[in-house]
XYZ file of C-alpha atoms in Angstrom:
467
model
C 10.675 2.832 25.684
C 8.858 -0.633 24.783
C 10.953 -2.072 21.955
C 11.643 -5.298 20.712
C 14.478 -3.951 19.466
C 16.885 -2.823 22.766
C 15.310 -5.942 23.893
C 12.445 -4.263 26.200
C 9.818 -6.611 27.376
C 6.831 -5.614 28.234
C 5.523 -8.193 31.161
C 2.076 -8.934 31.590
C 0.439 -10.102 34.652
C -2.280 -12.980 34.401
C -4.634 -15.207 36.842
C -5.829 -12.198 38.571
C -9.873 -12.596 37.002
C -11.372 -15.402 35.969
C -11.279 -15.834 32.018
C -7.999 -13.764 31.595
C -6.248 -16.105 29.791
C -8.262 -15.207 26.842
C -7.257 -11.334 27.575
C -3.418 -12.522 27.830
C -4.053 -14.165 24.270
C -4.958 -10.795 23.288
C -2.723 -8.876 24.414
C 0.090 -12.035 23.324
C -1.160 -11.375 19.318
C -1.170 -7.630 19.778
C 2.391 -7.791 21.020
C 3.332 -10.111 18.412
C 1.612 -7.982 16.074
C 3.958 -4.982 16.963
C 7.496 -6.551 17.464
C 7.260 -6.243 20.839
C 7.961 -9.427 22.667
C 5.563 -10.470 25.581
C 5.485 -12.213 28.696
C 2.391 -13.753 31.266
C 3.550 -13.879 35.077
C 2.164 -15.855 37.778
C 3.735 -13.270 40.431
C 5.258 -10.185 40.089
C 8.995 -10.079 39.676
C 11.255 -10.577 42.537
C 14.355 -8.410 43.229
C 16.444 -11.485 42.499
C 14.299 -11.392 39.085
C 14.691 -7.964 38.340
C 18.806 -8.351 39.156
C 18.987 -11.695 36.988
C 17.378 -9.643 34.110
C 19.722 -6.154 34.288
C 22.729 -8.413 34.509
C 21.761 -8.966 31.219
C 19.881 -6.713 29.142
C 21.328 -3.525 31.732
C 18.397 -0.997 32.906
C 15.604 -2.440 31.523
C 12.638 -0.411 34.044
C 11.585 1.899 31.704
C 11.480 -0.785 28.742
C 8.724 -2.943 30.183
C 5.215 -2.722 30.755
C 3.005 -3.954 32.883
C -0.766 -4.600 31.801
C -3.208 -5.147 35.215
C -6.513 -5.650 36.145
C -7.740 -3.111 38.409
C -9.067 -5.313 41.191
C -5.602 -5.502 42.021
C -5.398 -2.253 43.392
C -2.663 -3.217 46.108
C -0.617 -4.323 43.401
C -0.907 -1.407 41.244
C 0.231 1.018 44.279
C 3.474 -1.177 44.464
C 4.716 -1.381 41.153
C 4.050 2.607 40.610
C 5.855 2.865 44.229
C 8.601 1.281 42.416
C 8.716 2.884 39.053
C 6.910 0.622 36.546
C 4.849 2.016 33.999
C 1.700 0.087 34.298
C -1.370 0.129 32.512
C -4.827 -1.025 34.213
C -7.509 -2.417 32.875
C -10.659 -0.751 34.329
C -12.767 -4.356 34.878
C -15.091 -2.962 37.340
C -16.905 0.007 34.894
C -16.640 2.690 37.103
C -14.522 5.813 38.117
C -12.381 3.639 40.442
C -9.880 3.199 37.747
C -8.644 6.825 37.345
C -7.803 7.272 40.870
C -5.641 4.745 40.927
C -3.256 6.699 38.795
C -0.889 6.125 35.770
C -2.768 4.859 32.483
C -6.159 3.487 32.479
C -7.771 1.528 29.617
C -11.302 0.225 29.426
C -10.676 -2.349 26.730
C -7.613 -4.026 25.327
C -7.975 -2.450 22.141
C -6.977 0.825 23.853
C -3.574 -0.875 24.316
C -1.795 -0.353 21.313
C -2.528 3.190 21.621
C -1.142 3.583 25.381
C 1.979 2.258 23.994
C 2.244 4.640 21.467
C 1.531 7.594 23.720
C 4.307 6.129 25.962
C 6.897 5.394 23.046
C 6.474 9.132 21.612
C 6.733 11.027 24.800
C 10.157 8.810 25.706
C 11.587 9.209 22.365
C 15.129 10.833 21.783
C 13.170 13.113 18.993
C 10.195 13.722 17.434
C 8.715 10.887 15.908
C 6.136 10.390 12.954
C 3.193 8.535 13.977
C 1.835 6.728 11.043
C -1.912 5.503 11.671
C -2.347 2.336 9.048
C -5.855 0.499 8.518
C -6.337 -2.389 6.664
C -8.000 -5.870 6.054
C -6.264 -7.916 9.548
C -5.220 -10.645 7.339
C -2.768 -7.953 5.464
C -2.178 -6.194 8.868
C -0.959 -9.748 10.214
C 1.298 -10.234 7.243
C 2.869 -7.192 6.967
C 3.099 -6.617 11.205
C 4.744 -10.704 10.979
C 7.536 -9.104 8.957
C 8.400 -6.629 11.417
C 6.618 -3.640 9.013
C 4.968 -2.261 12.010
C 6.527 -1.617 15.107
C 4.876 0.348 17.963
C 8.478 1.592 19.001
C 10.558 4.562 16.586
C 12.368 2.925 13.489
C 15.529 3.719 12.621
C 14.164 6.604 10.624
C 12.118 8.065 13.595
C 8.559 5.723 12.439
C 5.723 4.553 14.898
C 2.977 2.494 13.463
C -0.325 2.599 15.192
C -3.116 0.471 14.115
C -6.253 2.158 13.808
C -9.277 0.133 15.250
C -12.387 1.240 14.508
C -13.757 -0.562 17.921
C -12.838 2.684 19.142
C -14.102 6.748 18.203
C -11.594 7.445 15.558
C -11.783 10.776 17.493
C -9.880 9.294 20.198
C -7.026 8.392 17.757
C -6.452 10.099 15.197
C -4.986 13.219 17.084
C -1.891 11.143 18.281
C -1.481 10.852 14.674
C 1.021 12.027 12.074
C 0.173 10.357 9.015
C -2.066 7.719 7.484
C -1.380 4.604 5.618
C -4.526 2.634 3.794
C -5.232 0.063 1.547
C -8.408 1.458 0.979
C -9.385 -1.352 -1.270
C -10.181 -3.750 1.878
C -12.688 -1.290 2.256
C -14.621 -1.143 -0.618
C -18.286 -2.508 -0.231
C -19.887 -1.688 -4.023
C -18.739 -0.639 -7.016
C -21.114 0.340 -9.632
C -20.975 -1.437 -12.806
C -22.833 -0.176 -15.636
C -22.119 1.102 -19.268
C -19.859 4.183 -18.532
C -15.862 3.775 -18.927
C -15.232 6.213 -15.737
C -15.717 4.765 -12.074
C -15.497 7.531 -10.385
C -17.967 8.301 -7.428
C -19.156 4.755 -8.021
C -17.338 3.352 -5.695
C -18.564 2.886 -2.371
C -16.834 2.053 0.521
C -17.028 1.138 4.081
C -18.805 3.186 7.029
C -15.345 3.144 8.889
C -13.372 4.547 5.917
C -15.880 6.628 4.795
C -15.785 8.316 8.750
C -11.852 8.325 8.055
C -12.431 10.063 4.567
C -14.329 12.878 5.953
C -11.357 13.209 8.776
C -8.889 13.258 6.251
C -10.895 16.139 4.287
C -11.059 18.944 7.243
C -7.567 17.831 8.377
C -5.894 18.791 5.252
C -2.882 19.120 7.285
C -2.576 15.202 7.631
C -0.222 13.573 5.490
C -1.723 10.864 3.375
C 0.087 7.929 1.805
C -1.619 7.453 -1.070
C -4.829 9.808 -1.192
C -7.780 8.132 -2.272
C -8.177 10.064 -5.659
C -4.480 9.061 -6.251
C -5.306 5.137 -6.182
C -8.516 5.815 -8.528
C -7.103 4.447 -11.892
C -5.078 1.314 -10.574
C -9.118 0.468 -9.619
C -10.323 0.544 -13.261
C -8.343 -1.647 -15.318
C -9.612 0.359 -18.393
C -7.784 3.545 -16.868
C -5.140 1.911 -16.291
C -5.103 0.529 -19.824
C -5.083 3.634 -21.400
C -2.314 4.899 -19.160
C -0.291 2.445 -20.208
C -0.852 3.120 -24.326
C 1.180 6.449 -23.313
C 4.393 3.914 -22.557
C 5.057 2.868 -26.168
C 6.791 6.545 -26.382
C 9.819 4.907 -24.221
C 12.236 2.928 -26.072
C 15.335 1.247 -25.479
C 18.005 0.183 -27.851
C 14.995 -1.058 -29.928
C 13.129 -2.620 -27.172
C 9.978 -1.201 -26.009
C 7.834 -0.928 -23.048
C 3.675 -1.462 -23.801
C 0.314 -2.164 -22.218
C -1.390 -5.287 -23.717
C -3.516 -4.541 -26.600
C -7.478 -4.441 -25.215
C -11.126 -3.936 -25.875
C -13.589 -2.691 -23.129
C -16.793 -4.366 -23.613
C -19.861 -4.004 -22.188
C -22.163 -6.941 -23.771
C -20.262 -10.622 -25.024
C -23.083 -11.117 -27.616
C -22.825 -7.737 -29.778
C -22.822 -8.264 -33.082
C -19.801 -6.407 -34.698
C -17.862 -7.548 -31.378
C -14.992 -9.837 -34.184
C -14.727 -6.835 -35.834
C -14.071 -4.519 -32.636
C -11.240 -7.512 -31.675
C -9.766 -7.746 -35.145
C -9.832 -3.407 -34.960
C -8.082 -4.076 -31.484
C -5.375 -6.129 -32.673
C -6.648 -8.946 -31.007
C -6.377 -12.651 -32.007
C -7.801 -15.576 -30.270
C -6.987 -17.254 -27.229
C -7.149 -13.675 -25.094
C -7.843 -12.866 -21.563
C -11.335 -11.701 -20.392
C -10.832 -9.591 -17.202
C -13.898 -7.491 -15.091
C -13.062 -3.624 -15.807
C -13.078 -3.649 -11.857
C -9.608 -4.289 -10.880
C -10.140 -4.730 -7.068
C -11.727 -4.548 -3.877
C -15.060 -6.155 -4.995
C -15.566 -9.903 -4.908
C -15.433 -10.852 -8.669
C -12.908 -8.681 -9.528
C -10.631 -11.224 -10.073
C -12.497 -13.501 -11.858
C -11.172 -14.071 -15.282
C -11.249 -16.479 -18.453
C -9.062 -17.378 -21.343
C -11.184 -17.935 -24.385
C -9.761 -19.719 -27.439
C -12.838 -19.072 -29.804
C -15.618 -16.254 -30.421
C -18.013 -19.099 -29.292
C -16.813 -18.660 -25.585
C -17.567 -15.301 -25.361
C -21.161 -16.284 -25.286
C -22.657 -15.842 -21.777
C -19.639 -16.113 -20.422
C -19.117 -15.773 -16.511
C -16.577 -12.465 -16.001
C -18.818 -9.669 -14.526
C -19.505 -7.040 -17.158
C -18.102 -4.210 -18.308
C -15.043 -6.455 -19.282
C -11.372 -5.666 -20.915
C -10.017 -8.554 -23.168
C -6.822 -8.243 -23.497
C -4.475 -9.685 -25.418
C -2.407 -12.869 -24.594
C 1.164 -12.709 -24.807
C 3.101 -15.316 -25.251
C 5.764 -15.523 -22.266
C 7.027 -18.589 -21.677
C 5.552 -19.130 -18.070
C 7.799 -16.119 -16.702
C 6.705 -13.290 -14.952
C 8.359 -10.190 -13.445
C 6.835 -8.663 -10.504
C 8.350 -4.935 -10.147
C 7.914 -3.056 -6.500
C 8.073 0.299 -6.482
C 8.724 1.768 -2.747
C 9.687 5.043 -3.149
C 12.787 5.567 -5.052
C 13.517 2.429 -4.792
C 12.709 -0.674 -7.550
C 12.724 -3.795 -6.838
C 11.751 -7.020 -8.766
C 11.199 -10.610 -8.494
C 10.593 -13.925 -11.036
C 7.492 -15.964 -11.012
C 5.841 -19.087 -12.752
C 3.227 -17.910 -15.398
C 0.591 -18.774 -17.189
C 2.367 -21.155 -20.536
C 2.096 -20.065 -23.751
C -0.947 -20.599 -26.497
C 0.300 -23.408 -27.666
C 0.724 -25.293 -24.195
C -2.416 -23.607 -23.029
C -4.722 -24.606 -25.797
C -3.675 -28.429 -25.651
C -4.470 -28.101 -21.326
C -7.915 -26.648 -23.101
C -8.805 -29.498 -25.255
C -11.166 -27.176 -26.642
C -13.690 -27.438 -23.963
C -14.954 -23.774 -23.951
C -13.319 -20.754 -21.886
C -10.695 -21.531 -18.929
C -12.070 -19.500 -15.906
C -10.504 -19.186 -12.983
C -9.282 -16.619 -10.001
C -6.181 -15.137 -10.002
C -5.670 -14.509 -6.872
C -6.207 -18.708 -6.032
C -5.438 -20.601 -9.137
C -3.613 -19.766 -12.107
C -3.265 -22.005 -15.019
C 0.366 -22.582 -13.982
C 2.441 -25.180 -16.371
C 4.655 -28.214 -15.121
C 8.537 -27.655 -14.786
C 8.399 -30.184 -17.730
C 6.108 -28.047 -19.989
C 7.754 -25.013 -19.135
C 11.096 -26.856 -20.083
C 9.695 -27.671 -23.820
C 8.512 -23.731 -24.110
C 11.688 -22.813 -23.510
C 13.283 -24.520 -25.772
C 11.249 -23.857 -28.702
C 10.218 -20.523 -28.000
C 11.007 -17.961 -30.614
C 12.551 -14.988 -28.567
C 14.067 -12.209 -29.956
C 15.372 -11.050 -25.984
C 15.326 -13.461 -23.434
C 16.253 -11.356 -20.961
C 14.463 -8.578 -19.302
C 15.768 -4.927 -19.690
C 15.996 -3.765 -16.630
C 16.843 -0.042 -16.914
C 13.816 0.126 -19.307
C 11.483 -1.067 -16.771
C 12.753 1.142 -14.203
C 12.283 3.795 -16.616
C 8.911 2.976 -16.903
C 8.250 2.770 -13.256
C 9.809 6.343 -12.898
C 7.184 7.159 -15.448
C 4.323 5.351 -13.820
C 5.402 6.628 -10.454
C 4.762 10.312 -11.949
C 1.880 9.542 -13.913
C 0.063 8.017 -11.101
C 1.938 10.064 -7.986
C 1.841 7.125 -6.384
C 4.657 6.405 -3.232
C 3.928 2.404 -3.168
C 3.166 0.297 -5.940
C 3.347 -2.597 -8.142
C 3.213 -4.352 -11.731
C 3.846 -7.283 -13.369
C 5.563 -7.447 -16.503
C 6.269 -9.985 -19.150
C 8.135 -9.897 -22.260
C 6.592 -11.478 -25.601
C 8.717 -14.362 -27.203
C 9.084 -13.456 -30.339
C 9.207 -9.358 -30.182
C 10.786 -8.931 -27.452
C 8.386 -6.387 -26.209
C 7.467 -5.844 -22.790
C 4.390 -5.712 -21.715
C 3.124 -4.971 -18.170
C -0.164 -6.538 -17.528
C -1.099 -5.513 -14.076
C -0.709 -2.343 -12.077
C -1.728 -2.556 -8.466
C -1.734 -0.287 -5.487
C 0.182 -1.204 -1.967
C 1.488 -4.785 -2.361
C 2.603 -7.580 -0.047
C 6.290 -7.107 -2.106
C 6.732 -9.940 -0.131
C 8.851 -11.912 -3.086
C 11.980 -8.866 -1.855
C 13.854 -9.906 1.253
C 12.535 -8.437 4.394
C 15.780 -6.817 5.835
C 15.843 -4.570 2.392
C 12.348 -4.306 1.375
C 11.020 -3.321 5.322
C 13.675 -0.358 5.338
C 12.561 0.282 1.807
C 9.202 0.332 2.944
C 10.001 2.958 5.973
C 12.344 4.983 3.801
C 9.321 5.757 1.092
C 7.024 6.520 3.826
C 9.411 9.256 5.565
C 10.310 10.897 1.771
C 6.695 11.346 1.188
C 5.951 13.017 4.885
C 9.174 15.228 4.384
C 8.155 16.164 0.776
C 4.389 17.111 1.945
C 5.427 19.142 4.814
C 7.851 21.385 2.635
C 4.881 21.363 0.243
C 2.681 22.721 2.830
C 1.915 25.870 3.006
């Protein structure tokens, strides 16, 4: 079996076409990309090399792989004489390939797929193949953290990236189960008067093929279905999800969603009096009712006065949303599973802090996924000390109550949401709700099993759902 992990290697061979050391760059990232570890040979391995190396890591000839070009058709012959899996890669565009026997690929993107095929069929039992797409930037963070190994996990897990360079037709029967963060694959989302988004959304050709898969496969397990994600897109669903949180209390402390106002035009008329019926006071937080996925959905503004509402540049329809005081601290909860984690951030300071930064020059726009309106470890210092709190600390059982709740609500397997708790009240309030995180703030040796461990519950608990 190819794994990282019982230290197989799979060995690929190089300077055998011109240009190839592009191809072993390739095949060096996917590798990488898989927790497998990879190396580029000159010459095939010697006796004395393949001795050295089982003095070592013991019978290692079923652990490594060898990737080929298929001019090399001597070569081939002798390392299947000898027992080496070996993969070729047809360069010549014909039929020649497939008589040379074992596993033929015409394009390195195939590769990842091989090994999968290989890793099942040598595995002790049955494992669940979990097919994942997303943006490669996330791919490449999550697959650097060891999240998605081609080989089983401990809990019987292989993760095979779907490429949509190849038929999806070709893939998608090796697999078990599919993981998306279908929000790298939204192209449009409508935005017009109505409060509900739904079949406004538009999204790519590739996930739209894997959408209509998923629909006459109803026997593929799906971590999180599409309609399941719906809300945590529309931060005015979301919004009202979270005005059904106020019901849980703890010793006196309770659990909210920021007060808010959708709006779908900055100049109406009555909009102070829709703000003061809102419970909103001045500075708040102008977000785009779009939560994600689109370009400008996280383009926001702070406004300290009516005046800056006036043509101001957050996409329309809009929430403003209260601003809570918070003294620059933020708790990011992760929710894998059953299991909750959390993590402390820098914040955005309070009003006070905020509106001297302001210098009342109009609205503070920015993104919040580049540059937050973060204070100085001096400023946050002086907040501290003369903030008003009534709890300083966060209750932790209440927000895990809460996520229990949300979890339900939203029958959601993997999510997150930030909460902060309001100086003077004590409240909490949780200000963002967001599907499939990086959770990249918990520790990788608990938050990767974490990880696996949600994704096997939720395969379990749909099979015994099944009829």
């Amino acid at each position: 079996m190819l794994s990282c992990a019982t230290s197989g290697i799979p060995c690929f061979e190089r300077e055998f076409l011109p240009g190839w050391t592009l191809q072993i760059d390739i095949i060096k990232e996917k590798a990488e990309s898989h927790s497998i570890d990879c190396f580029s040979l000159n010459a095939f391995l010697t006796e004395d090399d393949i001795n050295e190396i089982m003095l070592s890591w013991g019978d290692i000839r079923n652990s490594i792989l060898y990737v080929i070009s298929s001019e090399r058709k001597d070569d081939i012959k002798q390392l299947i004489d000898q027992g080496w899996p070996v993969v070729v890669l047809n360069v010549q565009g014909d039929g020649a390939c497939e008589n040379l026997g074992r596993i033929c690929i015409s394009k390195l993107e195939e590769l990842p797929l091989s090994i999968c095929r290989l890793n099942r069929k040598a595995a002790d039992c049955s494992p669940i193949v979990v097919g994942y797409t997303m943006k490669p930037s996330r791919e490449l963070d999550f697959a650097k953290r060891g999240a998605f190994p081609l080989y089983p996990t401990d809990n019987g897990l292989i993760f095979l990236p779907l490429t949509f360079d190849l038929p999806l037709s070709s893939q998608l029967p090796e697999v078990d189960m599919i993981l998306h963060k279908a929000t790298d694959e939204i192209l449009y989302v409508e935005l017009s008067n109505s409060s509900d988004l739904s079949n406004k959304i538009t999204y790519s050709s590739r996930m739209q093929e894997l959408q209509r898969h998923i629909e006459v496969h109803p026997d593929l397990c799906v971590l999180d279905p599409l309609n399941n994600i719906r809300p945590v897109l529309d931060r005015l669903e979301t919004q009202q999800i979270l005005l059904r949180l106020e019901a849980l209390k703890s010793e006196g402390c309770i659990i909210r969603g920021p007060y808010f106002l959708k709006v779908d035009n900055f100049n109406e008329a009555i909009l102070v009096q829709k703000l003061s019926e809102a419970k909103l006071t001045l500075p708040c937080i102008v977000k785009p009712q779009v939560a994600c996925g689109v370009s400008d959905a996280h383009k926001m503004a702070i406004i300290f006065d009516v005046e800056d509402l006036k043509n101001l540049d957050v996409p329309l329809p809009a929430i403003i949303q209260e601003y809570v005081d918070h003294s620059s601290t933020l708790y990011k909860f992760y929710v894998l599973g059953e299991k909750i984690f959390h993590a402390v951030k820098k914040s955005t300071p309070n009003i006070s802090t905020l509106t001297n930064l302001n210098q009342g020059v109009g609205p503070l726009i920015f993104d919040s996924l580049k540059s937050l309106p973060i204070v100085n470890e001096s400023q946050q210092h002086l907040e501290g000390k003369s903030s008003d709190k009534k709890n300083k600390n966060i209750n932790i059982e209440l927000v895990q109550n809460s996520a229990n709740w949300l979890r339900s609500v939203l029958d959601l397997s993997i999510f997150g949401f930030d909460v902060v708790v309001e100086d003077k009240s004590g409240d909490h309030v949780i200000v963002d709700v967001n599907y499939l995180p990086s959770f990249k703030e918990v520790p990788d040796d608990i938050a990767i099993p974490a990880f696996w461990e949600a994704i096997k519950n939720k395969y379990e608990n749909f099979k015994k759902a099944s009829p």
